[in-house]
Amino acid sequence: MIAALVFAPLPSVAAQQTEVQHVAGYGDFLVVDGKSVWMTNTGRVEQWGRQGRLASVALPKPCGAMAIIGGGLWVADCAERAIHRVDTRTAMRTHSVATGIADPAGELNVVAGAGSVWVASDANGEIARVDPVAGIITARIAVAPGTSYLAFGHGALWAVSSAGAVLQRIDPASNRVTMRIALGRQPGFLAAGEGAVWVQEQGDGTLARIDPVRGIVSGRVKIGARLTYGDIDTGGGRVWVRTTDDQELVAIDAQSLAILARLGKPVGSGALRYTPAGLWTSAHDAHSLSLWPKPGRIGAPR
């Protein structure tokens, strides 16, 4: 049975301090690298820590969410329609793989899992699987047209087609779609963690929780009028949603679907990544990178 749509009351929460840094250009997508993060920017990817920028690597047009595996940062390039590997220790590009890019506008994910790198490679419906050591394509997987959002978790690759309003489960052992789950309007970014797969239904302003075993929507929570061009991550028993219109981010309890906190002023679109030590958010329109320390305290009663 699908759980009812949750409209959770918002508790009084403790004030949250942030560490904010200015980022020149258009800093956007993030991936965690230990105590630092890598960020896409105009014509480059940059590594940032709490004390500022640590490295910068020139690339033609980095776009979309990135992945780290085996000491390599993998990032899509919407100009070259390829993915690049950057050595995270030397900040040097070491591989380029001409995979194709399904969404040259840049709203897509590169993810790592099952010893591979995965990228949505063709708008007609294809995902490329790449060996990160050899730097070669090992499979091209047929999926629904318009698939461009990916996440890896619960032993599978999960892929959203926004145009088809469907979530697909891809078995990495067979490179085949083994499950399809209907979603709400304009689904987009997703995360796999905290016992479920979570998808932003951007057109409905809802977050959908999907049972990864049964393949059903087990609950929804209404966050706002829309969730267009935000981001999502999981950790610490919560789902973290980067929003655009009403606040900077929302913390949601993964079990009850209660909204625990709404944090920050609306600063436009950007990315979000969780670590136990701090929650990173970017805001490309405000040219900022923020760290929200001690995320376990976010949403705690006063």
Short mmCIF file of C-alpha atoms in Angstrom, two decimals:
data_model
loop_
_atom_site.label_atom_id
_atom_site.label_comp_id
_atom_site.label_asym_id
_atom_site.label_seq_id
_atom_site.Cartn_x
_atom_site.Cartn_y
_atom_site.Cartn_z
CA MET A 1 0.00 0.00 0.00
CA ILE A 2 1.27 3.47 -0.85
CA ALA A 3 1.62 5.70 2.19
CA ALA A 4 -0.44 8.85 2.31
CA LEU A 5 1.03 12.17 1.26
CA VAL A 6 2.59 13.73 4.34
CA PHE A 7 2.06 17.36 5.26
CA ALA A 8 4.31 17.49 8.31
CA PRO A 9 4.11 20.28 10.91
CA LEU A 10 7.41 22.10 11.29
CA PRO A 11 8.89 21.97 14.79
CA SER A 12 10.81 24.73 16.48
CA VAL A 13 14.48 24.06 15.71
CA ALA A 14 17.80 25.25 16.98
CA ALA A 15 19.48 28.07 15.06
CA GLN A 16 22.02 26.88 12.48
CA GLN A 17 25.26 28.70 11.77
CA THR A 18 26.90 28.47 8.35
CA GLU A 19 30.36 29.02 6.92
CA VAL A 20 30.01 30.88 3.61
CA GLN A 21 32.70 31.39 0.96
CA HIS A 22 32.55 33.51 -2.18
CA VAL A 23 32.92 31.57 -5.43
CA ALA A 24 33.65 33.52 -8.61
CA GLY A 25 31.88 32.32 -11.73
CA TYR A 26 29.06 29.76 -11.71
CA GLY A 27 29.88 27.20 -9.03
CA ASP A 28 27.27 24.46 -9.11
CA PHE A 29 27.45 20.64 -8.79
CA LEU A 30 29.34 19.08 -5.87
CA VAL A 31 30.96 15.79 -4.91
CA VAL A 32 32.62 15.07 -1.56
CA ASP A 33 36.33 14.19 -1.43
CA GLY A 34 37.15 13.58 2.22
CA LYS A 35 37.11 16.93 4.00
CA SER A 36 36.82 18.85 0.72
CA VAL A 37 34.44 19.05 -2.22
CA TRP A 38 34.89 19.31 -5.97
CA MET A 39 32.62 21.78 -7.76
CA THR A 40 31.78 22.39 -11.41
CA ASN A 41 32.33 25.95 -12.59
CA THR A 42 32.56 27.82 -15.87
CA GLY A 43 35.36 26.21 -17.87
CA ARG A 44 36.78 24.33 -14.89
CA VAL A 45 36.28 22.07 -11.91
CA GLU A 46 37.53 23.30 -8.55
CA GLN A 47 38.39 21.67 -5.24
CA TRP A 48 37.32 23.58 -2.13
CA GLY A 49 37.89 23.13 1.58
CA ARG A 50 36.81 25.11 4.61
CA GLN A 51 39.71 27.51 4.11
CA GLY A 52 39.12 28.21 0.42
CA ARG A 53 39.96 26.91 -3.03
CA LEU A 54 42.55 24.13 -3.14
CA ALA A 55 42.82 23.28 -6.85
CA SER A 56 41.41 24.16 -10.28
CA VAL A 57 41.39 22.06 -13.46
CA ALA A 58 40.46 23.58 -16.83
CA LEU A 59 37.80 21.70 -18.84
CA PRO A 60 35.75 22.93 -21.82
CA LYS A 61 32.26 22.72 -20.27
CA PRO A 62 31.92 20.58 -17.14
CA CYS A 63 28.28 19.83 -16.40
CA GLY A 64 26.14 17.84 -14.01
CA ALA A 65 26.78 15.86 -10.86
CA MET A 66 30.12 14.08 -10.59
CA ALA A 67 31.53 10.88 -9.04
CA ILE A 68 34.77 9.81 -7.38
CA ILE A 69 36.14 6.27 -7.65
CA GLY A 70 39.68 4.93 -7.24
CA GLY A 71 41.24 8.34 -6.72
CA GLY A 72 39.63 9.73 -9.87
CA LEU A 73 37.05 12.48 -10.24
CA TRP A 74 34.73 11.72 -13.17
CA VAL A 75 32.88 14.67 -14.69
CA ALA A 76 30.73 15.05 -17.79
CA ASP A 77 31.66 17.61 -20.43
CA CYS A 78 28.68 18.97 -22.36
CA ALA A 79 30.87 20.61 -25.02
CA GLU A 80 32.90 17.53 -25.86
CA ARG A 81 30.02 15.09 -25.09
CA ALA A 82 32.46 13.01 -23.10
CA ILE A 83 33.43 12.24 -19.52
CA HIS A 84 36.83 13.15 -18.10
CA ARG A 85 38.86 11.66 -15.26
CA VAL A 86 40.79 14.04 -13.03
CA ASP A 87 43.34 12.63 -10.59
CA THR A 88 42.18 13.96 -7.23
CA ARG A 89 45.74 13.98 -5.84
CA THR A 90 47.52 15.79 -8.68
CA ALA A 91 44.54 17.75 -10.09
CA MET A 92 45.50 16.59 -13.60
CA ARG A 93 43.21 15.19 -16.29
CA THR A 94 44.21 11.60 -17.07
CA HIS A 95 41.42 10.12 -19.24
CA SER A 96 38.69 11.26 -21.61
CA VAL A 97 36.00 8.86 -22.82
CA ALA A 98 33.69 9.82 -25.70
CA THR A 99 30.48 8.43 -24.23
CA GLY A 100 28.00 10.94 -25.60
CA ILE A 101 25.83 13.09 -23.32
CA ALA A 102 22.06 12.63 -23.06
CA ASP A 103 21.35 16.13 -21.74
CA PRO A 104 23.76 18.75 -23.13
CA ALA A 105 21.96 21.38 -21.03
CA GLY A 106 23.85 19.85 -18.11
CA GLU A 107 21.16 18.52 -15.76
CA LEU A 108 22.48 14.97 -15.46
CA ASN A 109 24.48 12.70 -13.17
CA VAL A 110 27.71 10.78 -13.50
CA VAL A 111 27.72 8.07 -10.81
CA ALA A 112 29.99 5.26 -9.63
CA GLY A 113 29.04 1.77 -8.48
CA ALA A 114 29.77 -1.93 -9.08
CA GLY A 115 33.32 -0.99 -10.06
CA SER A 116 32.13 1.20 -12.95
CA VAL A 117 31.30 4.76 -13.91
CA TRP A 118 27.86 5.36 -15.43
CA VAL A 119 26.57 8.28 -17.50
CA ALA A 120 23.37 8.94 -19.45
CA SER A 121 24.81 9.04 -22.94
CA ASP A 122 21.96 9.48 -25.46
CA ALA A 123 18.64 11.33 -25.20
CA ASN A 124 16.97 8.56 -27.20
CA GLY A 125 17.53 6.27 -24.23
CA GLU A 126 20.99 5.00 -23.40
CA ILE A 127 23.38 4.74 -20.46
CA ALA A 128 27.10 4.14 -21.00
CA ARG A 129 29.04 1.97 -18.54
CA VAL A 130 32.75 2.80 -18.30
CA ASP A 131 35.68 0.89 -16.82
CA PRO A 132 37.40 3.57 -14.68
CA VAL A 133 40.81 1.89 -14.84
CA ALA A 134 41.01 1.18 -18.58
CA GLY A 135 38.95 4.25 -19.51
CA ILE A 136 36.81 2.32 -22.00
CA ILE A 137 33.09 1.78 -22.51
CA THR A 138 32.12 -1.74 -21.48
CA ALA A 139 28.36 -1.60 -22.15
CA ARG A 140 25.66 0.59 -23.62
CA ILE A 141 22.30 -0.02 -21.92
CA ALA A 142 18.91 0.70 -23.49
CA VAL A 143 16.63 2.75 -21.24
CA ALA A 144 13.57 4.98 -21.62
CA PRO A 145 13.95 8.05 -23.85
CA GLY A 146 14.83 11.18 -21.90
CA THR A 147 16.74 9.33 -19.17
CA SER A 148 19.39 11.61 -17.68
CA TYR A 149 19.28 11.38 -13.87
CA LEU A 150 21.19 8.56 -12.16
CA ALA A 151 22.01 7.22 -8.69
CA PHE A 152 23.67 4.04 -7.49
CA GLY A 153 22.64 2.16 -4.35
CA HIS A 154 20.93 -0.92 -2.93
CA GLY A 155 22.94 -3.03 -5.37
CA ALA A 156 21.64 -1.37 -8.52
CA LEU A 157 21.79 1.63 -10.80
CA TRP A 158 18.64 3.78 -10.67
CA ALA A 159 17.73 6.01 -13.60
CA VAL A 160 14.98 8.60 -14.02
CA SER A 161 13.41 9.63 -17.31
CA SER A 162 11.84 13.02 -16.70
CA ALA A 163 10.01 12.90 -20.04
CA GLY A 164 8.64 9.43 -19.32
CA ALA A 165 7.99 10.08 -15.60
CA VAL A 166 9.53 6.73 -14.72
CA LEU A 167 12.23 5.33 -12.43
CA GLN A 168 14.19 2.37 -13.80
CA ARG A 169 16.30 -0.18 -11.94
CA ILE A 170 19.31 -1.47 -13.88
CA ASP A 171 20.97 -4.69 -12.74
CA PRO A 172 24.76 -4.25 -13.00
CA ALA A 173 25.21 -8.01 -13.43
CA SER A 174 23.14 -8.16 -16.62
CA ASN A 175 23.17 -4.50 -17.78
CA ARG A 176 19.40 -4.69 -18.19
CA VAL A 177 16.41 -2.79 -16.84
CA THR A 178 14.69 -5.07 -14.32
CA MET A 179 12.11 -2.73 -12.80
CA ARG A 180 10.07 0.33 -13.82
CA ILE A 181 8.16 2.55 -11.35
CA ALA A 182 5.76 5.30 -12.43
CA LEU A 183 6.43 8.73 -10.90
CA GLY A 184 4.74 12.12 -10.64
CA ARG A 185 5.29 15.19 -12.81
CA GLN A 186 8.77 16.15 -14.00
CA PRO A 187 10.86 13.81 -11.86
CA GLY A 188 14.51 14.75 -11.61
CA PHE A 189 17.40 14.32 -9.22
CA LEU A 190 17.42 11.26 -7.01
CA ALA A 191 19.42 9.57 -4.25
CA ALA A 192 19.70 5.99 -3.02
CA GLY A 193 20.21 5.65 0.71
CA GLU A 194 18.55 5.46 4.12
CA GLY A 195 16.68 2.33 3.05
CA ALA A 196 15.02 3.72 -0.07
CA VAL A 197 15.38 5.47 -3.40
CA TRP A 198 14.28 9.11 -3.24
CA VAL A 199 13.15 11.12 -6.26
CA GLN A 200 12.28 14.79 -6.54
CA GLU A 201 8.96 15.09 -8.39
CA GLN A 202 9.80 18.62 -9.43
CA GLY A 203 6.53 19.51 -11.11
CA ASP A 204 4.48 18.42 -8.09
CA GLY A 205 6.75 19.85 -5.41
CA THR A 206 6.95 16.43 -3.76
CA LEU A 207 9.61 13.97 -2.70
CA ALA A 208 8.79 10.33 -3.49
CA ARG A 209 10.15 7.43 -1.43
CA ILE A 210 10.52 4.19 -3.40
CA ASP A 211 10.95 0.75 -1.86
CA PRO A 212 13.97 -0.69 -3.74
CA VAL A 213 12.86 -4.30 -3.24
CA ARG A 214 9.13 -4.11 -3.99
CA GLY A 215 9.47 -1.35 -6.56
CA ILE A 216 6.60 0.78 -5.25
CA VAL A 217 6.22 4.33 -4.05
CA SER A 218 5.94 3.87 -0.28
CA GLY A 219 5.37 7.51 0.61
CA ARG A 220 5.44 11.12 -0.50
CA VAL A 221 6.02 14.41 1.28
CA LYS A 222 4.92 17.79 -0.04
CA ILE A 223 7.80 20.27 0.16
CA GLY A 224 6.62 23.21 -1.92
CA ALA A 225 4.88 24.32 -5.08
CA ARG A 226 7.77 22.94 -7.16
CA LEU A 227 11.26 21.52 -6.76
CA THR A 228 12.75 22.53 -10.08
CA TYR A 229 16.55 22.54 -10.35
CA GLY A 230 17.38 21.61 -6.79
CA ASP A 231 19.40 18.64 -5.53
CA ILE A 232 19.14 15.75 -3.07
CA ASP A 233 21.29 13.58 -0.80
CA THR A 234 20.86 11.21 2.15
CA GLY A 235 22.67 10.62 5.42
CA GLY A 236 22.31 10.61 9.17
CA GLY A 237 18.80 9.16 9.03
CA ARG A 238 17.59 12.03 6.89
CA VAL A 239 16.94 13.12 3.34
CA TRP A 240 18.40 16.50 2.43
CA VAL A 241 16.72 18.47 -0.36
CA ARG A 242 18.24 21.56 -1.93
CA THR A 243 15.36 23.82 -2.94
CA THR A 244 15.11 26.96 -5.05
CA ASP A 245 12.01 29.03 -4.30
CA ASP A 246 11.14 28.90 -0.58
CA GLN A 247 14.41 28.29 1.33
CA GLU A 248 17.89 26.95 0.67
CA LEU A 249 17.39 23.41 1.95
CA VAL A 250 15.00 21.10 3.75
CA ALA A 251 15.76 18.26 6.19
CA ILE A 252 13.33 15.30 6.15
CA ASP A 253 13.16 12.31 8.49
CA ALA A 254 13.65 9.21 6.33
CA GLN A 255 11.30 7.06 8.42
CA SER A 256 8.36 9.34 9.22
CA LEU A 257 8.75 11.71 6.24
CA ALA A 258 8.36 14.60 8.69
CA ILE A 259 9.97 17.87 7.60
CA LEU A 260 12.42 18.54 10.44
CA ALA A 261 13.76 21.91 9.29
CA ARG A 262 13.61 24.50 6.54
CA LEU A 263 16.92 26.34 6.44
CA GLY A 264 18.25 29.48 4.78
CA LYS A 265 16.78 32.10 2.52
CA PRO A 266 15.88 31.29 -1.09
CA VAL A 267 19.09 31.86 -3.05
CA GLY A 268 18.19 30.21 -6.35
CA SER A 269 19.37 26.87 -7.64
CA GLY A 270 22.43 24.94 -6.54
CA ALA A 271 23.76 21.63 -5.25
CA LEU A 272 23.92 19.81 -1.93
CA ARG A 273 26.10 17.05 -0.45
CA TYR A 274 26.02 15.47 3.01
CA THR A 275 28.91 14.48 5.28
CA PRO A 276 28.60 13.68 9.00
CA ALA A 277 30.82 16.68 9.76
CA GLY A 278 28.97 19.17 7.61
CA LEU A 279 26.46 19.70 4.84
CA TRP A 280 27.78 21.48 1.73
CA THR A 281 25.53 23.65 -0.45
CA SER A 282 26.33 25.77 -3.50
CA ALA A 283 24.37 28.73 -4.87
CA HIS A 284 25.55 29.71 -8.34
CA ASP A 285 23.36 32.83 -8.55
CA ALA A 286 24.66 34.04 -5.17
CA HIS A 287 28.26 32.95 -6.02
CA SER A 288 28.62 31.09 -2.76
CA LEU A 289 29.63 27.77 -1.21
CA SER A 290 28.29 27.10 2.28
CA LEU A 291 29.08 24.53 4.94
CA TRP A 292 26.42 23.77 7.54
CA PRO A 293 28.39 22.17 10.42
CA LYS A 294 27.07 19.32 12.58
CA PRO A 295 24.10 18.29 10.43
CA GLY A 296 23.02 15.83 13.13
CA ARG A 297 21.83 18.85 15.12
CA ILE A 298 19.74 20.24 12.27
CA GLY A 299 16.09 19.82 13.15
CA ALA A 300 16.83 19.05 16.80
CA PRO A 301 14.34 20.60 19.25
CA ARG A 302 15.49 23.70 21.08
#
